[in-house]
JSON list of C-alpha atoms in Angstrom, two decimals:
[
{"chain": "A", "resi": 8, "resn": "UNK", "atom": "CA", "xyz": [-2.19, -9.99, -18.60]},
{"chain": "A", "resi": 9, "resn": "UNK", "atom": "CA", "xyz": [-4.78, -9.04, -15.29]},
{"chain": "A", "resi": 10, "resn": "UNK", "atom": "CA", "xyz": [-4.10, -7.22, -12.43]},
{"chain": "A", "resi": 11, "resn": "UNK", "atom": "CA", "xyz": [-4.98, -8.02, -9.18]},
{"chain": "A", "resi": 12, "resn": "UNK", "atom": "CA", "xyz": [-8.80, -7.64, -9.00]},
{"chain": "A", "resi": 13, "resn": "UNK", "atom": "CA", "xyz": [-11.16, -7.54, -5.83]},
{"chain": "A", "resi": 14, "resn": "UNK", "atom": "CA", "xyz": [-14.59, -8.07, -5.61]},
{"chain": "A", "resi": 15, "resn": "UNK", "atom": "CA", "xyz": [-17.10, -6.09, -4.60]},
{"chain": "A", "resi": 16, "resn": "UNK", "atom": "CA", "xyz": [-15.70, -2.36, -4.71]},
{"chain": "A", "resi": 17, "resn": "UNK", "atom": "CA", "xyz": [-17.53, -1.71, -2.25]},
{"chain": "A", "resi": 18, "resn": "UNK", "atom": "CA", "xyz": [-19.95, -3.09, 0.12]},
{"chain": "A", "resi": 19, "resn": "UNK", "atom": "CA", "xyz": [-22.61, -1.44, 2.53]},
{"chain": "A", "resi": 20, "resn": "UNK", "atom": "CA", "xyz": [-23.37, -3.48, 5.71]},
{"chain": "A", "resi": 21, "resn": "UNK", "atom": "CA", "xyz": [-25.42, -3.09, 9.19]},
{"chain": "A", "resi": 22, "resn": "UNK", "atom": "CA", "xyz": [-23.08, -3.66, 12.65]},
{"chain": "A", "resi": 23, "resn": "UNK", "atom": "CA", "xyz": [-23.14, -7.48, 13.49]},
{"chain": "A", "resi": 24, "resn": "UNK", "atom": "CA", "xyz": [-23.64, -8.64, 9.77]},
{"chain": "A", "resi": 25, "resn": "UNK", "atom": "CA", "xyz": [-20.77, -10.82, 8.01]},
{"chain": "A", "resi": 26, "resn": "UNK", "atom": "CA", "xyz": [-19.64, -9.62, 4.86]},
{"chain": "A", "resi": 27, "resn": "UNK", "atom": "CA", "xyz": [-16.78, -11.67, 2.53]},
{"chain": "A", "resi": 28, "resn": "UNK", "atom": "CA", "xyz": [-14.21, -9.87, -0.08]},
{"chain": "A", "resi": 29, "resn": "UNK", "atom": "CA", "xyz": [-11.94, -12.06, -2.47]},
{"chain": "A", "resi": 30, "resn": "UNK", "atom": "CA", "xyz": [-8.76, -11.01, -3.98]},
{"chain": "A", "resi": 31, "resn": "UNK", "atom": "CA", "xyz": [-7.89, -12.34, -7.38]},
{"chain": "A", "resi": 32, "resn": "UNK", "atom": "CA", "xyz": [-3.88, -12.23, -7.59]},
{"chain": "A", "resi": 33, "resn": "UNK", "atom": "CA", "xyz": [-1.92, -12.06, -10.70]},
{"chain": "A", "resi": 34, "resn": "UNK", "atom": "CA", "xyz": [-1.92, -15.27, -12.01]},
{"chain": "A", "resi": 35, "resn": "UNK", "atom": "CA", "xyz": [0.85, -17.13, -10.80]},
{"chain": "A", "resi": 36, "resn": "UNK", "atom": "CA", "xyz": [2.20, -14.95, -7.85]},
{"chain": "A", "resi": 37, "resn": "UNK", "atom": "CA", "xyz": [3.04, -17.38, -5.13]},
{"chain": "A", "resi": 38, "resn": "UNK", "atom": "CA", "xyz": [2.61, -14.30, -2.27]},
{"chain": "A", "resi": 39, "resn": "UNK", "atom": "CA", "xyz": [-0.62, -12.93, -1.36]},
{"chain": "A", "resi": 40, "resn": "UNK", "atom": "CA", "xyz": [-1.47, -9.64, 0.61]},
{"chain": "A", "resi": 41, "resn": "UNK", "atom": "CA", "xyz": [-3.82, -8.29, 2.65]},
{"chain": "A", "resi": 42, "resn": "UNK", "atom": "CA", "xyz": [-3.61, -4.76, 3.63]},
{"chain": "A", "resi": 43, "resn": "UNK", "atom": "CA", "xyz": [-6.48, -2.17, 5.23]},
{"chain": "A", "resi": 44, "resn": "UNK", "atom": "CA", "xyz": [-7.19, 1.26, 5.31]},
{"chain": "A", "resi": 45, "resn": "UNK", "atom": "CA", "xyz": [-9.18, 3.02, 7.80]},
{"chain": "A", "resi": 46, "resn": "UNK", "atom": "CA", "xyz": [-10.79, 6.16, 7.30]},
{"chain": "A", "resi": 47, "resn": "UNK", "atom": "CA", "xyz": [-7.87, 9.42, 7.76]},
{"chain": "A", "resi": 48, "resn": "UNK", "atom": "CA", "xyz": [-5.48, 6.43, 8.94]},
{"chain": "A", "resi": 49, "resn": "UNK", "atom": "CA", "xyz": [-2.43, 4.97, 6.82]},
{"chain": "A", "resi": 50, "resn": "UNK", "atom": "CA", "xyz": [-2.22, 1.82, 5.11]},
{"chain": "A", "resi": 51, "resn": "UNK", "atom": "CA", "xyz": [-1.71, -1.05, 7.23]},
{"chain": "A", "resi": 52, "resn": "UNK", "atom": "CA", "xyz": [-0.81, -4.93, 6.83]},
{"chain": "A", "resi": 53, "resn": "UNK", "atom": "CA", "xyz": [-3.53, -7.39, 7.75]},
{"chain": "A", "resi": 54, "resn": "UNK", "atom": "CA", "xyz": [-1.58, -11.10, 7.23]},
{"chain": "A", "resi": 55, "resn": "UNK", "atom": "CA", "xyz": [0.23, -12.61, 4.01]},
{"chain": "A", "resi": 56, "resn": "UNK", "atom": "CA", "xyz": [0.02, -15.76, 2.40]},
{"chain": "A", "resi": 57, "resn": "UNK", "atom": "CA", "xyz": [2.33, -17.90, 0.76]},
{"chain": "A", "resi": 58, "resn": "UNK", "atom": "CA", "xyz": [0.17, -20.28, -1.47]},
{"chain": "A", "resi": 59, "resn": "UNK", "atom": "CA", "xyz": [-2.26, -21.99, 0.42]},
{"chain": "A", "resi": 60, "resn": "UNK", "atom": "CA", "xyz": [-0.48, -20.88, 3.82]},
{"chain": "A", "resi": 61, "resn": "UNK", "atom": "CA", "xyz": [-0.71, -17.92, 6.31]},
{"chain": "A", "resi": 62, "resn": "UNK", "atom": "CA", "xyz": [3.09, -16.62, 6.50]},
{"chain": "A", "resi": 63, "resn": "UNK", "atom": "CA", "xyz": [2.18, -13.40, 8.61]},
{"chain": "A", "resi": 64, "resn": "UNK", "atom": "CA", "xyz": [-0.78, -13.18, 9.90]},
{"chain": "A", "resi": 65, "resn": "UNK", "atom": "CA", "xyz": [0.36, -10.21, 13.22]},
{"chain": "A", "resi": 66, "resn": "UNK", "atom": "CA", "xyz": [-1.54, -7.71, 10.93]},
{"chain": "A", "resi": 67, "resn": "UNK", "atom": "CA", "xyz": [-5.20, -9.11, 11.80]},
{"chain": "A", "resi": 68, "resn": "UNK", "atom": "CA", "xyz": [-6.75, -6.96, 14.21]},
{"chain": "A", "resi": 69, "resn": "UNK", "atom": "CA", "xyz": [-8.64, -9.33, 16.16]},
{"chain": "A", "resi": 70, "resn": "UNK", "atom": "CA", "xyz": [-10.80, -13.01, 15.84]},
{"chain": "A", "resi": 71, "resn": "UNK", "atom": "CA", "xyz": [-13.54, -11.54, 13.80]},
{"chain": "A", "resi": 72, "resn": "UNK", "atom": "CA", "xyz": [-11.38, -11.71, 10.63]},
{"chain": "A", "resi": 73, "resn": "UNK", "atom": "CA", "xyz": [-10.97, -14.62, 8.78]},
{"chain": "A", "resi": 74, "resn": "UNK", "atom": "CA", "xyz": [-8.59, -15.19, 5.87]},
{"chain": "A", "resi": 75, "resn": "UNK", "atom": "CA", "xyz": [-8.20, -17.66, 3.36]},
{"chain": "A", "resi": 76, "resn": "UNK", "atom": "CA", "xyz": [-6.63, -18.97, 0.24]},
{"chain": "A", "resi": 77, "resn": "UNK", "atom": "CA", "xyz": [-7.97, -22.44, -0.85]},
{"chain": "A", "resi": 78, "resn": "UNK", "atom": "CA", "xyz": [-5.54, -23.80, -2.95]},
{"chain": "A", "resi": 79, "resn": "UNK", "atom": "CA", "xyz": [-3.33, -21.39, -3.45]},
{"chain": "A", "resi": 80, "resn": "UNK", "atom": "CA", "xyz": [-5.30, -19.27, -5.76]},
{"chain": "A", "resi": 81, "resn": "UNK", "atom": "CA", "xyz": [-7.68, -16.75, -4.92]},
{"chain": "A", "resi": 82, "resn": "UNK", "atom": "CA", "xyz": [-8.48, -15.61, -1.60]},
{"chain": "A", "resi": 83, "resn": "UNK", "atom": "CA", "xyz": [-10.86, -14.24, 0.71]},
{"chain": "A", "resi": 84, "resn": "UNK", "atom": "CA", "xyz": [-11.12, -11.96, 4.07]},
{"chain": "A", "resi": 85, "resn": "UNK", "atom": "CA", "xyz": [-14.28, -13.03, 6.16]},
{"chain": "A", "resi": 86, "resn": "UNK", "atom": "CA", "xyz": [-15.19, -10.04, 8.59]},
{"chain": "A", "resi": 87, "resn": "UNK", "atom": "CA", "xyz": [-18.05, -11.96, 11.07]},
{"chain": "A", "resi": 88, "resn": "UNK", "atom": "CA", "xyz": [-19.58, -9.77, 12.85]},
{"chain": "A", "resi": 89, "resn": "UNK", "atom": "CA", "xyz": [-18.72, -6.86, 11.27]},
{"chain": "A", "resi": 90, "resn": "UNK", "atom": "CA", "xyz": [-18.36, -3.80, 13.92]},
{"chain": "A", "resi": 91, "resn": "UNK", "atom": "CA", "xyz": [-18.15, 0.25, 12.72]},
{"chain": "A", "resi": 92, "resn": "UNK", "atom": "CA", "xyz": [-14.57, 0.60, 12.96]},
{"chain": "A", "resi": 93, "resn": "UNK", "atom": "CA", "xyz": [-14.32, -2.68, 10.67]},
{"chain": "A", "resi": 94, "resn": "UNK", "atom": "CA", "xyz": [-15.08, 0.20, 8.21]},
{"chain": "A", "resi": 95, "resn": "UNK", "atom": "CA", "xyz": [-11.99, 1.31, 5.35]},
{"chain": "A", "resi": 96, "resn": "UNK", "atom": "CA", "xyz": [-10.95, 0.27, 2.35]},
{"chain": "A", "resi": 97, "resn": "UNK", "atom": "CA", "xyz": [-9.14, -3.48, 2.05]},
{"chain": "A", "resi": 98, "resn": "UNK", "atom": "CA", "xyz": [-6.43, -3.81, -0.36]},
{"chain": "A", "resi": 99, "resn": "UNK", "atom": "CA", "xyz": [-5.11, -6.75, -1.68]},
{"chain": "A", "resi": 100, "resn": "UNK", "atom": "CA", "xyz": [-1.45, -7.45, -3.41]},
{"chain": "A", "resi": 101, "resn": "UNK", "atom": "CA", "xyz": [0.32, -9.80, -5.12]},
{"chain": "A", "resi": 102, "resn": "UNK", "atom": "CA", "xyz": [4.19, -10.60, -6.04]},
{"chain": "A", "resi": 103, "resn": "UNK", "atom": "CA", "xyz": [5.96, -13.24, -7.76]},
{"chain": "A", "resi": 104, "resn": "UNK", "atom": "CA", "xyz": [8.23, -13.90, -5.18]},
{"chain": "A", "resi": 105, "resn": "UNK", "atom": "CA", "xyz": [9.35, -12.52, -2.28]},
{"chain": "A", "resi": 106, "resn": "UNK", "atom": "CA", "xyz": [13.04, -10.96, -2.20]},
{"chain": "A", "resi": 107, "resn": "UNK", "atom": "CA", "xyz": [14.29, -7.86, -3.68]},
{"chain": "A", "resi": 108, "resn": "UNK", "atom": "CA", "xyz": [12.98, -8.50, -7.11]},
{"chain": "A", "resi": 109, "resn": "UNK", "atom": "CA", "xyz": [9.24, -9.39, -5.49]},
{"chain": "A", "resi": 110, "resn": "UNK", "atom": "CA", "xyz": [7.14, -6.03, -6.31]},
{"chain": "A", "resi": 111, "resn": "UNK", "atom": "CA", "xyz": [3.90, -5.72, -4.85]},
{"chain": "A", "resi": 112, "resn": "UNK", "atom": "CA", "xyz": [1.20, -5.64, -7.30]},
{"chain": "A", "resi": 113, "resn": "UNK", "atom": "CA", "xyz": [-1.89, -4.23, -5.50]},
{"chain": "A", "resi": 114, "resn": "UNK", "atom": "CA", "xyz": [-5.60, -4.25, -6.61]},
{"chain": "A", "resi": 115, "resn": "UNK", "atom": "CA", "xyz": [-7.88, -0.82, -6.69]},
{"chain": "A", "resi": 116, "resn": "UNK", "atom": "CA", "xyz": [-8.95, -1.77, -2.84]},
{"chain": "A", "resi": 117, "resn": "UNK", "atom": "CA", "xyz": [-12.60, -2.83, -1.74]},
{"chain": "A", "resi": 118, "resn": "UNK", "atom": "CA", "xyz": [-14.39, -0.53, 0.22]},
{"chain": "A", "resi": 119, "resn": "UNK", "atom": "CA", "xyz": [-16.22, -1.46, 3.01]},
{"chain": "A", "resi": 120, "resn": "UNK", "atom": "CA", "xyz": [-18.64, 0.85, 5.06]},
{"chain": "A", "resi": 121, "resn": "UNK", "atom": "CA", "xyz": [-20.50, -0.49, 8.27]},
{"chain": "A", "resi": 122, "resn": "UNK", "atom": "CA", "xyz": [-23.49, 1.25, 9.63]},
{"chain": "B", "resi": 3, "resn": "UNK", "atom": "CA", "xyz": [8.60, 1.29, 16.35]},
{"chain": "B", "resi": 4, "resn": "UNK", "atom": "CA", "xyz": [9.65, 1.54, 12.64]},
{"chain": "B", "resi": 5, "resn": "UNK", "atom": "CA", "xyz": [7.28, 4.88, 11.43]},
{"chain": "B", "resi": 6, "resn": "UNK", "atom": "CA", "xyz": [7.16, 6.39, 8.33]},
{"chain": "B", "resi": 7, "resn": "UNK", "atom": "CA", "xyz": [6.12, 9.89, 8.23]},
{"chain": "B", "resi": 8, "resn": "UNK", "atom": "CA", "xyz": [4.62, 11.96, 5.17]},
{"chain": "B", "resi": 9, "resn": "UNK", "atom": "CA", "xyz": [4.33, 15.56, 6.82]},
{"chain": "B", "resi": 10, "resn": "UNK", "atom": "CA", "xyz": [2.21, 17.21, 4.04]},
{"chain": "B", "resi": 11, "resn": "UNK", "atom": "CA", "xyz": [-1.55, 15.42, 4.02]},
{"chain": "B", "resi": 12, "resn": "UNK", "atom": "CA", "xyz": [-2.34, 18.01, 1.13]},
{"chain": "B", "resi": 13, "resn": "UNK", "atom": "CA", "xyz": [-0.09, 19.47, -1.71]},
{"chain": "B", "resi": 14, "resn": "UNK", "atom": "CA", "xyz": [-1.46, 21.68, -4.88]},
{"chain": "B", "resi": 15, "resn": "UNK", "atom": "CA", "xyz": [0.96, 22.71, -7.39]},
{"chain": "B", "resi": 16, "resn": "UNK", "atom": "CA", "xyz": [0.33, 24.63, -10.24]},
{"chain": "B", "resi": 17, "resn": "UNK", "atom": "CA", "xyz": [0.71, 22.58, -13.67]},
{"chain": "B", "resi": 18, "resn": "UNK", "atom": "CA", "xyz": [4.11, 22.75, -15.17]},
{"chain": "B", "resi": 19, "resn": "UNK", "atom": "CA", "xyz": [5.82, 23.27, -11.59]},
{"chain": "B", "resi": 20, "resn": "UNK", "atom": "CA", "xyz": [8.66, 21.29, -9.83]},
{"chain": "B", "resi": 21, "resn": "UNK", "atom": "CA", "xyz": [7.32, 18.74, -7.07]},
{"chain": "B", "resi": 22, "resn": "UNK", "atom": "CA", "xyz": [8.86, 17.65, -3.76]},
{"chain": "B", "resi": 23, "resn": "UNK", "atom": "CA", "xyz": [6.88, 15.10, -1.44]},
{"chain": "B", "resi": 24, "resn": "UNK", "atom": "CA", "xyz": [8.29, 15.04, 2.09]},
{"chain": "B", "resi": 25, "resn": "UNK", "atom": "CA", "xyz": [9.07, 11.52, 3.78]},
{"chain": "B", "resi": 26, "resn": "UNK", "atom": "CA", "xyz": [10.96, 10.79, 6.79]},
{"chain": "B", "resi": 27, "resn": "UNK", "atom": "CA", "xyz": [11.40, 7.25, 8.30]},
{"chain": "B", "resi": 28, "resn": "UNK", "atom": "CA", "xyz": [12.16, 5.87, 11.68]},
{"chain": "B", "resi": 29, "resn": "UNK", "atom": "CA", "xyz": [14.15, 2.95, 11.03]},
{"chain": "B", "resi": 30, "resn": "UNK", "atom": "CA", "xyz": [17.37, 1.10, 12.87]},
{"chain": "B", "resi": 31, "resn": "UNK", "atom": "CA", "xyz": [18.54, 0.30, 9.93]},
{"chain": "B", "resi": 32, "resn": "UNK", "atom": "CA", "xyz": [19.02, 0.85, 6.09]},
{"chain": "B", "resi": 33, "resn": "UNK", "atom": "CA", "xyz": [15.63, 0.55, 5.43]},
{"chain": "B", "resi": 34, "resn": "UNK", "atom": "CA", "xyz": [14.31, -0.53, 1.98]},
{"chain": "B", "resi": 35, "resn": "UNK", "atom": "CA", "xyz": [11.84, 2.04, 1.06]},
{"chain": "B", "resi": 36, "resn": "UNK", "atom": "CA", "xyz": [9.03, 2.70, -1.70]},
{"chain": "B", "resi": 37, "resn": "UNK", "atom": "CA", "xyz": [6.59, 5.33, -3.51]},
{"chain": "B", "resi": 38, "resn": "UNK", "atom": "CA", "xyz": [3.27, 4.20, -4.62]},
{"chain": "B", "resi": 39, "resn": "UNK", "atom": "CA", "xyz": [1.01, 6.47, -6.07]},
{"chain": "B", "resi": 40, "resn": "UNK", "atom": "CA", "xyz": [-3.07, 5.39, -6.32]},
{"chain": "B", "resi": 41, "resn": "UNK", "atom": "CA", "xyz": [-4.88, 7.33, -9.02]},
{"chain": "B", "resi": 42, "resn": "UNK", "atom": "CA", "xyz": [-8.59, 7.62, -8.84]},
{"chain": "B", "resi": 43, "resn": "UNK", "atom": "CA", "xyz": [-10.19, 4.25, -9.78]},
{"chain": "B", "resi": 44, "resn": "UNK", "atom": "CA", "xyz": [-7.13, 2.58, -9.27]},
{"chain": "B", "resi": 45, "resn": "UNK", "atom": "CA", "xyz": [-4.57, 0.35, -6.67]},
{"chain": "B", "resi": 46, "resn": "UNK", "atom": "CA", "xyz": [-1.57, 1.63, -5.92]},
{"chain": "B", "resi": 47, "resn": "UNK", "atom": "CA", "xyz": [1.43, 1.52, -8.45]},
{"chain": "B", "resi": 48, "resn": "UNK", "atom": "CA", "xyz": [4.93, 1.15, -7.45]},
{"chain": "B", "resi": 49, "resn": "UNK", "atom": "CA", "xyz": [7.27, 4.58, -8.17]},
{"chain": "B", "resi": 50, "resn": "UNK", "atom": "CA", "xyz": [10.31, 3.50, -7.55]},
{"chain": "B", "resi": 51, "resn": "UNK", "atom": "CA", "xyz": [12.08, 1.92, -4.98]},
{"chain": "B", "resi": 52, "resn": "UNK", "atom": "CA", "xyz": [15.32, 2.08, -2.75]},
{"chain": "B", "resi": 53, "resn": "UNK", "atom": "CA", "xyz": [16.96, -1.01, -1.54]},
{"chain": "B", "resi": 54, "resn": "UNK", "atom": "CA", "xyz": [20.67, 0.04, -1.84]},
{"chain": "B", "resi": 55, "resn": "UNK", "atom": "CA", "xyz": [23.63, 2.07, -3.79]},
{"chain": "B", "resi": 56, "resn": "UNK", "atom": "CA", "xyz": [22.90, 5.16, -5.49]},
{"chain": "B", "resi": 57, "resn": "UNK", "atom": "CA", "xyz": [20.96, 7.55, -3.43]},
{"chain": "B", "resi": 58, "resn": "UNK", "atom": "CA", "xyz": [18.96, 9.02, -6.14]},
{"chain": "B", "resi": 59, "resn": "UNK", "atom": "CA", "xyz": [17.09, 6.72, -7.57]},
{"chain": "B", "resi": 60, "resn": "UNK", "atom": "CA", "xyz": [14.92, 7.32, -10.79]},
{"chain": "B", "resi": 61, "resn": "UNK", "atom": "CA", "xyz": [11.20, 5.59, -11.31]},
{"chain": "B", "resi": 62, "resn": "UNK", "atom": "CA", "xyz": [8.16, 5.85, -13.80]},
{"chain": "B", "resi": 63, "resn": "UNK", "atom": "CA", "xyz": [6.31, 8.82, -15.23]},
{"chain": "B", "resi": 64, "resn": "UNK", "atom": "CA", "xyz": [9.34, 11.03, -14.97]},
{"chain": "B", "resi": 65, "resn": "UNK", "atom": "CA", "xyz": [9.58, 10.76, -10.88]},
{"chain": "B", "resi": 66, "resn": "UNK", "atom": "CA", "xyz": [12.61, 10.33, -9.27]},
{"chain": "B", "resi": 67, "resn": "UNK", "atom": "CA", "xyz": [14.08, 10.08, -4.95]},
{"chain": "B", "resi": 68, "resn": "UNK", "atom": "CA", "xyz": [16.70, 10.53, -3.01]},
{"chain": "B", "resi": 69, "resn": "UNK", "atom": "CA", "xyz": [17.37, 8.87, 0.06]},
{"chain": "B", "resi": 70, "resn": "UNK", "atom": "CA", "xyz": [19.52, 10.61, 2.78]},
{"chain": "B", "resi": 71, "resn": "UNK", "atom": "CA", "xyz": [20.34, 8.69, 5.50]},
{"chain": "B", "resi": 72, "resn": "UNK", "atom": "CA", "xyz": [21.66, 11.42, 7.94]},
{"chain": "B", "resi": 73, "resn": "UNK", "atom": "CA", "xyz": [18.36, 12.50, 7.47]},
{"chain": "B", "resi": 74, "resn": "UNK", "atom": "CA", "xyz": [16.62, 9.68, 7.53]},
{"chain": "B", "resi": 75, "resn": "UNK", "atom": "CA", "xyz": [14.45, 10.76, 4.47]},
{"chain": "B", "resi": 76, "resn": "UNK", "atom": "CA", "xyz": [13.63, 9.51, 0.95]},
{"chain": "B", "resi": 77, "resn": "UNK", "atom": "CA", "xyz": [11.39, 12.60, -1.00]},
{"chain": "B", "resi": 78, "resn": "UNK", "atom": "CA", "xyz": [9.70, 12.38, -3.81]},
{"chain": "B", "resi": 79, "resn": "UNK", "atom": "CA", "xyz": [10.71, 14.96, -7.08]},
{"chain": "B", "resi": 80, "resn": "UNK", "atom": "CA", "xyz": [9.26, 15.82, -10.21]},
{"chain": "B", "resi": 81, "resn": "UNK", "atom": "CA", "xyz": [10.59, 18.46, -11.77]},
{"chain": "B", "resi": 82, "resn": "UNK", "atom": "CA", "xyz": [7.50, 19.35, -13.76]},
{"chain": "B", "resi": 83, "resn": "UNK", "atom": "CA", "xyz": [4.11, 18.37, -13.27]},
{"chain": "B", "resi": 84, "resn": "UNK", "atom": "CA", "xyz": [1.01, 17.39, -15.31]},
{"chain": "B", "resi": 85, "resn": "UNK", "atom": "CA", "xyz": [-2.09, 17.19, -14.75]},
{"chain": "B", "resi": 86, "resn": "UNK", "atom": "CA", "xyz": [-2.25, 13.94, -14.57]},
{"chain": "B", "resi": 87, "resn": "UNK", "atom": "CA", "xyz": [0.17, 13.39, -11.80]},
{"chain": "B", "resi": 88, "resn": "UNK", "atom": "CA", "xyz": [-3.03, 14.24, -9.40]},
{"chain": "B", "resi": 89, "resn": "UNK", "atom": "CA", "xyz": [-2.87, 11.47, -6.97]},
{"chain": "B", "resi": 90, "resn": "UNK", "atom": "CA", "xyz": [-2.22, 10.47, -3.55]},
{"chain": "B", "resi": 91, "resn": "UNK", "atom": "CA", "xyz": [1.45, 9.53, -2.95]},
{"chain": "B", "resi": 92, "resn": "UNK", "atom": "CA", "xyz": [2.40, 7.19, -0.44]},
{"chain": "B", "resi": 93, "resn": "UNK", "atom": "CA", "xyz": [5.74, 6.40, 1.09]},
{"chain": "B", "resi": 94, "resn": "UNK", "atom": "CA", "xyz": [6.52, 3.17, 2.50]},
{"chain": "B", "resi": 95, "resn": "UNK", "atom": "CA", "xyz": [9.06, 0.90, 4.36]},
{"chain": "B", "resi": 96, "resn": "UNK", "atom": "CA", "xyz": [9.61, -2.89, 4.57]},
{"chain": "B", "resi": 97, "resn": "UNK", "atom": "CA", "xyz": [9.54, -4.34, 8.41]},
{"chain": "B", "resi": 98, "resn": "UNK", "atom": "CA", "xyz": [12.26, -4.95, 10.18]},
{"chain": "B", "resi": 99, "resn": "UNK", "atom": "CA", "xyz": [12.92, -8.33, 9.82]},
{"chain": "B", "resi": 100, "resn": "UNK", "atom": "CA", "xyz": [14.29, -10.80, 6.62]},
{"chain": "B", "resi": 101, "resn": "UNK", "atom": "CA", "xyz": [14.19, -7.51, 4.51]},
{"chain": "B", "resi": 102, "resn": "UNK", "atom": "CA", "xyz": [11.79, -7.01, 1.68]},
{"chain": "B", "resi": 103, "resn": "UNK", "atom": "CA", "xyz": [8.73, -9.05, 3.09]},
{"chain": "B", "resi": 104, "resn": "UNK", "atom": "CA", "xyz": [6.43, -7.25, 1.40]},
{"chain": "B", "resi": 105, "resn": "UNK", "atom": "CA", "xyz": [5.12, -6.25, 4.75]},
{"chain": "B", "resi": 106, "resn": "UNK", "atom": "CA", "xyz": [5.01, -2.90, 4.25]},
{"chain": "B", "resi": 107, "resn": "UNK", "atom": "CA", "xyz": [4.85, 0.09, 6.69]},
{"chain": "B", "resi": 108, "resn": "UNK", "atom": "CA", "xyz": [3.26, 3.38, 4.89]},
{"chain": "B", "resi": 109, "resn": "UNK", "atom": "CA", "xyz": [3.11, 6.94, 6.24]},
{"chain": "B", "resi": 110, "resn": "UNK", "atom": "CA", "xyz": [-0.71, 8.42, 6.18]},
{"chain": "B", "resi": 111, "resn": "UNK", "atom": "CA", "xyz": [-0.27, 9.38, 2.41]},
{"chain": "B", "resi": 112, "resn": "UNK", "atom": "CA", "xyz": [0.04, 13.16, 0.40]},
{"chain": "B", "resi": 113, "resn": "UNK", "atom": "CA", "xyz": [-3.04, 13.86, -2.02]},
{"chain": "B", "resi": 114, "resn": "UNK", "atom": "CA", "xyz": [-1.33, 16.03, -4.48]},
{"chain": "B", "resi": 115, "resn": "UNK", "atom": "CA", "xyz": [-3.94, 18.54, -6.51]},
{"chain": "B", "resi": 116, "resn": "UNK", "atom": "CA", "xyz": [-2.74, 19.92, -9.52]},
{"chain": "B", "resi": 117, "resn": "UNK", "atom": "CA", "xyz": [-3.81, 23.38, -10.98]},
{"chain": "B", "resi": 118, "resn": "UNK", "atom": "CA", "xyz": [-4.00, 24.21, -14.57]}
]
């Protein structure tokens, strides 16, 4: 069974440009999460989807970030326009269900470098 | 605010030596606690978790962790480290609210280097 896959693995863009990160969760996982790790800092929660609905987006830094999950399958995270402080590693995770058995499975992350 | 502290940013141990990675949390109630590992080129993998019950939990790859409420700690241990254990280790708690929501609060991570 395929794990959580993220694309691209690394993206280098200039300030002001747009980048779209994609996450394919494990098939059948209703819960999908985005996290971010800025250089030298801890991994921080961005948002949580249950199927196609945003359950919690309290960690989204500002309105330059837009996350979608069309049809409750894959998700995209768009940053527009990108700023220098957006550089970091963006992790996606999925879980079958919430609750005590809802283990999160993480992807390898998408590294974003904004110049 | 709830927080997780991993005091050691970088640790080096010799292969075969024992290992203890420290984790302290600040949380009002009994938290759900996790240890994840990220090996180079891979995603975060769950090593073990504590929700309730026995305070000594066993995980994969020979790791264990002990929950100590009085010290607000959840330290990760391994009796004999292997070269393949070189990785970055993250302690995390589930955020307050309904419990095990998947909205984790992470520590800054500890990078483990293993000397031959």
